Amino acid sequence: MVTAGTYRKAMLFNTPAKLDMLMTFITTIWQSSGWQLEAWSILGNHYHLIAVGTSNSSPLARVVSKTHTLSAKRLNEMDNTPGRKTWFQFWDTPLTFQRSYLARLKYVHFNPVKHSVSKIATDYPWCSASGFIATAAPGFRRTVLSMPDDKLNVPDDF
């Protein structure tokens, strides 16, 4: 699981076009680097991803760096702010226990509701909730949705 935040928690991705741009960079860079995205939530000043890599995947830090470098450059072009610092840092958490993985899947899918940017996660276009609800096997969906996620230790004070 990866969490990344903007510099000084600034709401830099504050329009649908900017959120679309970041989502496009995330999906294309991560997939072309050999990572399978399982859940994502992209908000104005941070994002969460759950991705699965293999021995052939590019190193995580390199994929995050490429994502941040290219998205910052494009965002600064859009805002006419060359050289502005966009990203602050990222945190990654290996998910090695099934219950932790399942709880974090729920957490990421429903992060827009937690941050009050959407009343219904499936209505928020920049997260994976709608795809998860539509395509997950019924038993798996029920399991994930039943997981408690209120005691997770996820950097998310944005």
PDB file of N, CA and C in Angstrom, residues 88-124:
ATOM      1  N   PHE A  88       5.337  15.909  -1.434  1.00  0.00           N
ATOM      2  CA  PHE A  88       6.127  15.950  -0.207  1.00  0.00           C
ATOM      3  C   PHE A  88       6.870  14.642  -0.009  1.00  0.00           C
ATOM      4  N   GLN A  89       6.158  13.589   0.234  1.00  0.00           N
ATOM      5  CA  GLN A  89       6.785  12.287   0.448  1.00  0.00           C
ATOM      6  C   GLN A  89       5.742  11.207   0.253  1.00  0.00           C
ATOM      7  N   PHE A  90       6.194   9.968   0.355  1.00  0.00           N
ATOM      8  CA  PHE A  90       5.255   8.850   0.290  1.00  0.00           C
ATOM      9  C   PHE A  90       5.620   7.843   1.361  1.00  0.00           C
ATOM     10  N   TRP A  91       4.627   7.049   1.733  1.00  0.00           N
ATOM     11  CA  TRP A  91       4.806   5.975   2.703  1.00  0.00           C
ATOM     12  C   TRP A  91       4.342   4.697   2.031  1.00  0.00           C
ATOM     13  N   ASP A  92       5.055   3.623   2.263  1.00  0.00           N
ATOM     14  CA  ASP A  92       4.596   2.337   1.750  1.00  0.00           C
ATOM     15  C   ASP A  92       4.519   1.342   2.897  1.00  0.00           C
ATOM     16  N   THR A  93       3.518   0.507   2.820  1.00  0.00           N
ATOM     17  CA  THR A  93       3.275  -0.504   3.838  1.00  0.00           C
ATOM     18  C   THR A  93       3.087  -1.851   3.154  1.00  0.00           C
ATOM     19  N   PRO A  94       3.996  -2.795   3.360  1.00  0.00           N
ATOM     20  CA  PRO A  94       3.765  -4.135   2.810  1.00  0.00           C
ATOM     21  C   PRO A  94       2.568  -4.779   3.512  1.00  0.00           C
ATOM     22  N   LEU A  95       1.686  -5.352   2.751  1.00  0.00           N
ATOM     23  CA  LEU A  95       0.503  -6.001   3.319  1.00  0.00           C
ATOM     24  C   LEU A  95       0.744  -7.505   3.309  1.00  0.00           C
ATOM     25  N   THR A  96       1.128  -8.023   4.463  1.00  0.00           N
ATOM     26  CA  THR A  96       1.525  -9.425   4.549  1.00  0.00           C
ATOM     27  C   THR A  96       0.499 -10.313   5.237  1.00  0.00           C
ATOM     28  N   PHE A  97      -0.512  -9.709   5.862  1.00  0.00           N
ATOM     29  CA  PHE A  97      -1.556 -10.485   6.528  1.00  0.00           C
ATOM     30  C   PHE A  97      -2.879 -10.246   5.817  1.00  0.00           C
ATOM     31  N   GLN A  98      -3.624 -11.313   5.614  1.00  0.00           N
ATOM     32  CA  GLN A  98      -4.862 -11.208   4.846  1.00  0.00           C
ATOM     33  C   GLN A  98      -5.842 -10.197   5.445  1.00  0.00           C
ATOM     34  N   ARG A  99      -6.035 -10.217   6.750  1.00  0.00           N
ATOM     35  CA  ARG A  99      -6.997  -9.279   7.363  1.00  0.00           C
ATOM     36  C   ARG A  99      -6.551  -7.829   7.169  1.00  0.00           C
ATOM     37  N   SER A 100      -5.267  -7.582   7.255  1.00  0.00           N
ATOM     38  CA  SER A 100      -4.738  -6.236   7.036  1.00  0.00           C
ATOM     39  C   SER A 100      -4.968  -5.807   5.584  1.00  0.00           C
ATOM     40  N   TYR A 101      -4.719  -6.711   4.665  1.00  0.00           N
ATOM     41  CA  TYR A 101      -4.945  -6.446   3.245  1.00  0.00           C
ATOM     42  C   TYR A 101      -6.414  -6.132   2.979  1.00  0.00           C
ATOM     43  N   LEU A 102      -7.302  -6.947   3.502  1.00  0.00           N
ATOM     44  CA  LEU A 102      -8.736  -6.754   3.261  1.00  0.00           C
ATOM     45  C   LEU A 102      -9.242  -5.447   3.871  1.00  0.00           C
ATOM     46  N   ALA A 103      -8.805  -5.130   5.073  1.00  0.00           N
ATOM     47  CA  ALA A 103      -9.222  -3.883   5.722  1.00  0.00           C
ATOM     48  C   ALA A 103      -8.713  -2.674   4.945  1.00  0.00           C
ATOM     49  N   ARG A 104      -7.502  -2.757   4.434  1.00  0.00           N
ATOM     50  CA  ARG A 104      -6.964  -1.638   3.672  1.00  0.00           C
ATOM     51  C   ARG A 104      -7.622  -1.507   2.306  1.00  0.00           C
ATOM     52  N   LEU A 105      -8.037  -2.606   1.715  1.00  0.00           N
ATOM     53  CA  LEU A 105      -8.820  -2.514   0.478  1.00  0.00           C
ATOM     54  C   LEU A 105     -10.080  -1.690   0.725  1.00  0.00           C
ATOM     55  N   LYS A 106     -10.779  -2.009   1.794  1.00  0.00           N
ATOM     56  CA  LYS A 106     -11.985  -1.250   2.135  1.00  0.00           C
ATOM     57  C   LYS A 106     -11.633   0.208   2.386  1.00  0.00           C
ATOM     58  N   TYR A 107     -10.589   0.446   3.141  1.00  0.00           N
ATOM     59  CA  TYR A 107     -10.180   1.801   3.491  1.00  0.00           C
ATOM     60  C   TYR A 107      -9.914   2.638   2.235  1.00  0.00           C
ATOM     61  N   VAL A 108      -9.168   2.086   1.301  1.00  0.00           N
ATOM     62  CA  VAL A 108      -8.819   2.830   0.090  1.00  0.00           C
ATOM     63  C   VAL A 108     -10.057   3.064  -0.771  1.00  0.00           C
ATOM     64  N   HIS A 109     -10.866   2.032  -0.977  1.00  0.00           N
ATOM     65  CA  HIS A 109     -12.069   2.190  -1.797  1.00  0.00           C
ATOM     66  C   HIS A 109     -12.990   3.288  -1.255  1.00  0.00           C
ATOM     67  N   PHE A 110     -13.047   3.435   0.057  1.00  0.00           N
ATOM     68  CA  PHE A 110     -14.003   4.369   0.659  1.00  0.00           C
ATOM     69  C   PHE A 110     -13.351   5.635   1.217  1.00  0.00           C
ATOM     70  N   ASN A 111     -12.103   5.907   0.837  1.00  0.00           N
ATOM     71  CA  ASN A 111     -11.410   7.089   1.325  1.00  0.00           C
ATOM     72  C   ASN A 111     -12.087   8.409   0.926  1.00  0.00           C
ATOM     73  N   PRO A 112     -12.709   8.521  -0.237  1.00  0.00           N
ATOM     74  CA  PRO A 112     -13.402   9.785  -0.559  1.00  0.00           C
ATOM     75  C   PRO A 112     -14.540  10.105   0.418  1.00  0.00           C
ATOM     76  N   VAL A 113     -15.182   9.097   0.960  1.00  0.00           N
ATOM     77  CA  VAL A 113     -16.242   9.321   1.946  1.00  0.00           C
ATOM     78  C   VAL A 113     -15.609   9.788   3.257  1.00  0.00           C
ATOM     79  N   LYS A 114     -14.514   9.149   3.651  1.00  0.00           N
ATOM     80  CA  LYS A 114     -13.821   9.545   4.881  1.00  0.00           C
ATOM     81  C   LYS A 114     -13.447  11.020   4.850  1.00  0.00           C
ATOM     82  N   HIS A 115     -13.035  11.509   3.693  1.00  0.00           N
ATOM     83  CA  HIS A 115     -12.599  12.899   3.559  1.00  0.00           C
ATOM     84  C   HIS A 115     -13.722  13.838   3.100  1.00  0.00           C
ATOM     85  N   SER A 116     -14.931  13.325   3.072  1.00  0.00           N
ATOM     86  CA  SER A 116     -16.118  14.125   2.740  1.00  0.00           C
ATOM     87  C   SER A 116     -16.057  14.784   1.367  1.00  0.00           C
ATOM     88  N   VAL A 117     -15.406  14.148   0.420  1.00  0.00           N
ATOM     89  CA  VAL A 117     -15.445  14.665  -0.948  1.00  0.00           C
ATOM     90  C   VAL A 117     -16.537  13.990  -1.763  1.00  0.00           C
ATOM     91  N   SER A 118     -17.117  12.938  -1.196  1.00  0.00           N
ATOM     92  CA  SER A 118     -18.237  12.250  -1.823  1.00  0.00           C
ATOM     93  C   SER A 118     -19.060  11.575  -0.734  1.00  0.00           C
ATOM     94  N   LYS A 119     -20.358  11.627  -0.878  1.00  0.00           N
ATOM     95  CA  LYS A 119     -21.215  10.936   0.093  1.00  0.00           C
ATOM     96  C   LYS A 119     -21.244   9.441  -0.179  1.00  0.00           C
ATOM     97  N   ILE A 120     -21.045   9.070  -1.456  1.00  0.00           N
ATOM     98  CA  ILE A 120     -21.072   7.672  -1.861  1.00  0.00           C
ATOM     99  C   ILE A 120     -19.792   7.393  -2.652  1.00  0.00           C
ATOM    100  N   ALA A 121     -18.987   6.489  -2.171  1.00  0.00           N
ATOM    101  CA  ALA A 121     -17.679   6.226  -2.784  1.00  0.00           C
ATOM    102  C   ALA A 121     -17.802   5.805  -4.242  1.00  0.00           C
ATOM    103  N   THR A 122     -18.824   5.047  -4.565  1.00  0.00           N
ATOM    104  CA  THR A 122     -18.971   4.578  -5.948  1.00  0.00           C
ATOM    105  C   THR A 122     -19.299   5.710  -6.916  1.00  0.00           C
ATOM    106  N   ASP A 123     -19.701   6.865  -6.412  1.00  0.00           N
ATOM    107  CA  ASP A 123     -19.976   8.029  -7.266  1.00  0.00           C
ATOM    108  C   ASP A 123     -18.732   8.878  -7.514  1.00  0.00           C
ATOM    109  N   TYR A 124     -17.654   8.603  -6.804  1.00  0.00           N
ATOM    110  CA  TYR A 124     -16.435   9.400  -6.940  1.00  0.00           C
ATOM    111  C   TYR A 124     -15.576   8.797  -8.054  1.00  0.00           C
TER     112      TYR A 124
END
